[in-house]
mmCIF file of C-alpha atoms in Angstrom:
data_model
loop_
_atom_site.group_PDB
_atom_site.id
_atom_site.type_symbol
_atom_site.label_atom_id
_atom_site.label_comp_id
_atom_site.label_asym_id
_atom_site.label_seq_id
_atom_site.Cartn_x
_atom_site.Cartn_y
_atom_site.Cartn_z
ATOM 1 C CA UNK A 947 -44.534 42.138 11.413
ATOM 2 C CA UNK A 948 -44.684 41.609 15.171
ATOM 3 C CA UNK A 949 -47.455 43.118 17.260
ATOM 4 C CA UNK A 950 -47.289 43.310 21.029
ATOM 5 C CA UNK A 951 -49.981 43.077 23.694
ATOM 6 C CA UNK A 952 -50.251 41.969 27.321
ATOM 7 C CA UNK A 953 -49.432 38.275 27.690
ATOM 8 C CA UNK A 954 -52.019 35.917 29.147
ATOM 9 C CA UNK A 955 -52.289 32.399 30.539
ATOM 10 C CA UNK A 956 -53.982 31.418 27.279
ATOM 11 C CA UNK A 957 -50.905 32.601 25.369
ATOM 12 C CA UNK A 958 -48.731 30.371 27.561
ATOM 13 C CA UNK A 959 -51.034 27.400 26.904
ATOM 14 C CA UNK A 960 -51.022 28.018 23.151
ATOM 15 C CA UNK A 961 -47.279 28.641 22.831
ATOM 16 C CA UNK A 962 -45.981 25.869 25.130
ATOM 17 C CA UNK A 963 -46.329 22.959 22.664
ATOM 18 C CA UNK A 964 -44.777 25.066 19.875
ATOM 19 C CA UNK A 965 -41.650 26.288 21.718
ATOM 20 C CA UNK A 966 -38.304 26.238 19.963
ATOM 21 C CA UNK A 967 -36.546 22.987 20.864
ATOM 22 C CA UNK A 968 -33.794 24.835 22.784
ATOM 23 C CA UNK A 969 -36.386 26.768 24.819
ATOM 24 C CA UNK A 970 -38.348 23.614 25.646
ATOM 25 C CA UNK A 971 -35.145 21.841 26.735
ATOM 26 C CA UNK A 972 -34.162 24.836 28.864
ATOM 27 C CA UNK A 973 -37.525 24.942 30.645
ATOM 28 C CA UNK A 974 -37.313 21.212 31.394
ATOM 29 C CA UNK A 975 -33.689 21.398 32.593
ATOM 30 C CA UNK A 976 -34.435 24.377 34.847
ATOM 31 C CA UNK A 977 -37.723 23.259 36.369
ATOM 32 C CA UNK A 978 -38.435 19.609 35.598
ATOM 33 C CA UNK A 979 -41.959 20.754 34.727
ATOM 34 C CA UNK A 980 -43.892 20.528 31.480
ATOM 35 C CA UNK A 981 -43.467 23.762 29.487
ATOM 36 C CA UNK A 982 -47.137 24.684 29.881
ATOM 37 C CA UNK A 983 -47.007 24.488 33.683
ATOM 38 C CA UNK A 984 -43.735 26.432 33.915
ATOM 39 C CA UNK A 985 -44.944 29.092 31.457
ATOM 40 C CA UNK A 986 -48.245 29.558 33.282
ATOM 41 C CA UNK A 987 -46.296 30.032 36.526
ATOM 42 C CA UNK A 988 -44.056 32.612 34.840
ATOM 43 C CA UNK A 989 -47.031 34.560 33.521
ATOM 44 C CA UNK A 990 -48.688 34.529 36.978
ATOM 45 C CA UNK A 991 -45.490 35.665 38.724
ATOM 46 C CA UNK A 992 -44.684 38.427 36.243
ATOM 47 C CA UNK A 993 -45.370 42.052 37.088
ATOM 48 C CA UNK A 994 -45.290 42.698 33.331
ATOM 49 C CA UNK A 995 -45.808 40.068 30.634
ATOM 50 C CA UNK A 996 -45.866 40.706 26.896
ATOM 51 C CA UNK A 997 -47.038 38.527 24.014
ATOM 52 C CA UNK A 998 -45.316 38.905 20.638
ATOM 53 C CA UNK A 999 -47.970 38.185 18.052
ATOM 54 C CA UNK A 1000 -47.375 37.244 14.414
ATOM 55 C CA UNK A 1001 -50.348 36.781 12.081
ATOM 56 C CA UNK A 1002 -52.744 36.784 15.040
ATOM 57 C CA UNK A 1003 -50.942 34.090 17.043
ATOM 58 C CA UNK A 1004 -48.626 34.405 20.035
ATOM 59 C CA UNK A 1005 -45.148 33.358 18.881
ATOM 60 C CA UNK A 1006 -43.183 34.748 21.810
ATOM 61 C CA UNK A 1007 -43.820 35.533 25.445
ATOM 62 C CA UNK A 1008 -41.609 37.525 27.782
ATOM 63 C CA UNK A 1009 -41.809 39.187 31.144
ATOM 64 C CA UNK A 1010 -40.217 40.282 34.385
ATOM 65 C CA UNK A 1011 -40.581 38.598 37.786
ATOM 66 C CA UNK A 1012 -39.515 40.230 41.070
ATOM 67 C CA UNK A 1013 -36.648 38.254 42.650
ATOM 68 C CA UNK A 1014 -35.493 40.517 45.446
ATOM 69 C CA UNK A 1015 -37.599 43.700 45.605
ATOM 70 C CA UNK A 1016 -35.538 45.145 48.483
ATOM 71 C CA UNK A 1017 -32.346 44.737 46.441
ATOM 72 C CA UNK A 1018 -34.110 45.935 43.291
ATOM 73 C CA UNK A 1019 -33.541 42.666 41.407
ATOM 74 C CA UNK A 1020 -35.896 41.068 38.930
ATOM 75 C CA UNK A 1021 -35.683 38.087 36.575
ATOM 76 C CA UNK A 1022 -36.369 38.638 32.892
ATOM 77 C CA UNK A 1023 -37.508 35.723 30.753
ATOM 78 C CA UNK A 1024 -38.433 35.068 27.143
ATOM 79 C CA UNK A 1025 -39.636 31.965 25.322
ATOM 80 C CA UNK A 1026 -40.564 31.709 21.662
ATOM 81 C CA UNK A 1027 -41.570 29.480 18.783
ATOM 82 C CA UNK A 1028 -39.630 28.773 15.589
ATOM 83 C CA UNK A 1029 -41.850 31.351 13.855
ATOM 84 C CA UNK A 1030 -40.310 34.045 16.054
ATOM 85 C CA UNK A 1031 -36.886 33.154 14.609
ATOM 86 C CA UNK A 1032 -38.191 34.195 11.190
ATOM 87 C CA UNK A 1033 -38.499 37.716 12.638
ATOM 88 C CA UNK A 1034 -35.086 37.844 14.302
ATOM 89 C CA UNK A 1035 -34.207 41.272 12.873
ATOM 90 C CA UNK A 1036 -37.360 42.832 14.312
ATOM 91 C CA UNK A 1037 -36.641 41.210 17.692
ATOM 92 C CA UNK A 1038 -33.145 42.711 17.712
ATOM 93 C CA UNK A 1039 -34.406 46.172 16.814
ATOM 94 C CA UNK A 1040 -37.352 46.185 19.225
ATOM 95 C CA UNK A 1041 -35.829 44.323 22.211
ATOM 96 C CA UNK A 1042 -33.986 47.290 23.752
ATOM 97 C CA UNK A 1043 -37.226 49.240 24.202
ATOM 98 C CA UNK A 1044 -38.858 46.226 25.861
ATOM 99 C CA UNK A 1045 -35.863 45.722 28.147
ATOM 100 C CA UNK A 1046 -36.126 49.385 29.149
ATOM 101 C CA UNK A 1047 -39.833 48.943 29.900
ATOM 102 C CA UNK A 1048 -39.325 45.710 31.832
ATOM 103 C CA UNK A 1049 -36.381 47.186 33.715
ATOM 104 C CA UNK A 1050 -38.269 50.267 34.863
ATOM 105 C CA UNK A 1051 -38.111 50.421 38.656
ATOM 106 C CA UNK A 1052 -35.423 47.719 38.974
ATOM 107 C CA UNK A 1053 -31.696 48.111 39.619
ATOM 108 C CA UNK A 1054 -30.717 44.725 38.120
ATOM 109 C CA UNK A 1055 -32.256 42.360 35.583
ATOM 110 C CA UNK A 1056 -30.981 38.798 35.714
ATOM 111 C CA UNK A 1057 -31.785 35.137 35.183
ATOM 112 C CA UNK A 1058 -30.099 31.958 33.966
ATOM 113 C CA UNK A 1059 -29.804 30.460 30.494
ATOM 114 C CA UNK A 1060 -29.103 26.854 29.555
ATOM 115 C CA UNK A 1061 -25.415 26.722 28.588
ATOM 116 C CA UNK A 1062 -26.337 24.644 25.513
ATOM 117 C CA UNK A 1063 -28.579 27.455 24.206
ATOM 118 C CA UNK A 1064 -25.882 29.236 22.176
ATOM 119 C CA UNK A 1065 -28.353 31.347 20.187
ATOM 120 C CA UNK A 1066 -29.901 32.802 23.339
ATOM 121 C CA UNK A 1067 -26.471 33.437 24.857
ATOM 122 C CA UNK A 1068 -25.419 35.397 21.738
ATOM 123 C CA UNK A 1069 -28.655 37.394 21.865
ATOM 124 C CA UNK A 1070 -28.217 38.170 25.584
ATOM 125 C CA UNK A 1071 -24.698 39.457 24.984
ATOM 126 C CA UNK A 1072 -25.889 41.550 22.055
ATOM 127 C CA UNK A 1073 -28.522 43.095 24.324
ATOM 128 C CA UNK A 1074 -25.796 44.066 26.795
ATOM 129 C CA UNK A 1075 -26.132 41.363 29.445
ATOM 130 C CA UNK A 1076 -23.058 40.013 31.188
ATOM 131 C CA UNK A 1077 -23.093 36.213 30.892
ATOM 132 C CA UNK A 1078 -21.262 34.214 33.547
ATOM 133 C CA UNK A 1079 -19.614 30.809 33.380
ATOM 134 C CA UNK A 1080 -21.550 27.551 33.196
ATOM 135 C CA UNK A 1081 -22.428 26.000 36.552
ATOM 136 C CA UNK A 1082 -24.751 23.145 37.535
ATOM 137 C CA UNK A 1083 -28.228 24.502 38.262
ATOM 138 C CA UNK A 1084 -31.897 23.563 38.033
ATOM 139 C CA UNK A 1085 -33.658 20.418 39.083
ATOM 140 C CA UNK A 1086 -31.364 18.176 37.028
ATOM 141 C CA UNK A 1087 -28.095 20.017 37.709
ATOM 142 C CA UNK A 1088 -27.503 20.825 34.029
ATOM 143 C CA UNK A 1089 -25.018 23.579 33.159
ATOM 144 C CA UNK A 1090 -26.625 27.011 33.183
ATOM 145 C CA UNK A 1091 -25.081 30.452 32.869
ATOM 146 C CA UNK A 1092 -26.244 33.378 34.976
ATOM 147 C CA UNK A 1093 -26.826 36.591 33.041
ATOM 148 C CA UNK A 1094 -27.349 40.068 34.459
ATOM 149 C CA UNK A 1095 -27.534 43.708 33.562
ATOM 150 C CA UNK A 1096 -27.460 46.830 35.685
ATOM 151 C CA UNK A 1097 -30.514 48.736 34.537
ATOM 152 C CA UNK A 1098 -28.665 52.061 34.515
ATOM 153 C CA UNK A 1099 -26.381 50.545 31.867
ATOM 154 C CA UNK A 1100 -29.326 49.830 29.533
ATOM 155 C CA UNK A 1101 -29.165 53.344 28.139
ATOM 156 C CA UNK A 1102 -26.021 52.196 26.316
ATOM 157 C CA UNK A 1103 -27.674 49.217 24.598
#
């Protein structure tokens, strides 16, 4: 069973060394920073950050960061451990309500996903995001795919 609470810097510090391999590779390819540093920055920049807790330990962290407030655009992000994968069904059932909460007040939710991260790309599509073609991006120029969703369309997820 997954419990949810506000995410903290301590959650980022605890989760960073236990990230799924694909998530750790994505953070590195995007930022060139150690996962802990990048995750702490994401928590600090988020207007809403949520910790997904399993058996008393943060196994997933997600949030929303303003990108262009005047245009109503925000970046959504999520990183998790292998333990979170053991609760994939719960994530699928509960994710739409969290996307609705994170999207409140925004016209568009978007971000980029490592093109090698097939599992995350499938999940994003299932949640209703449009996923674009792979293009070089990030500090190392690895292939990433932009994903986006018009918030008004979330009612159909």
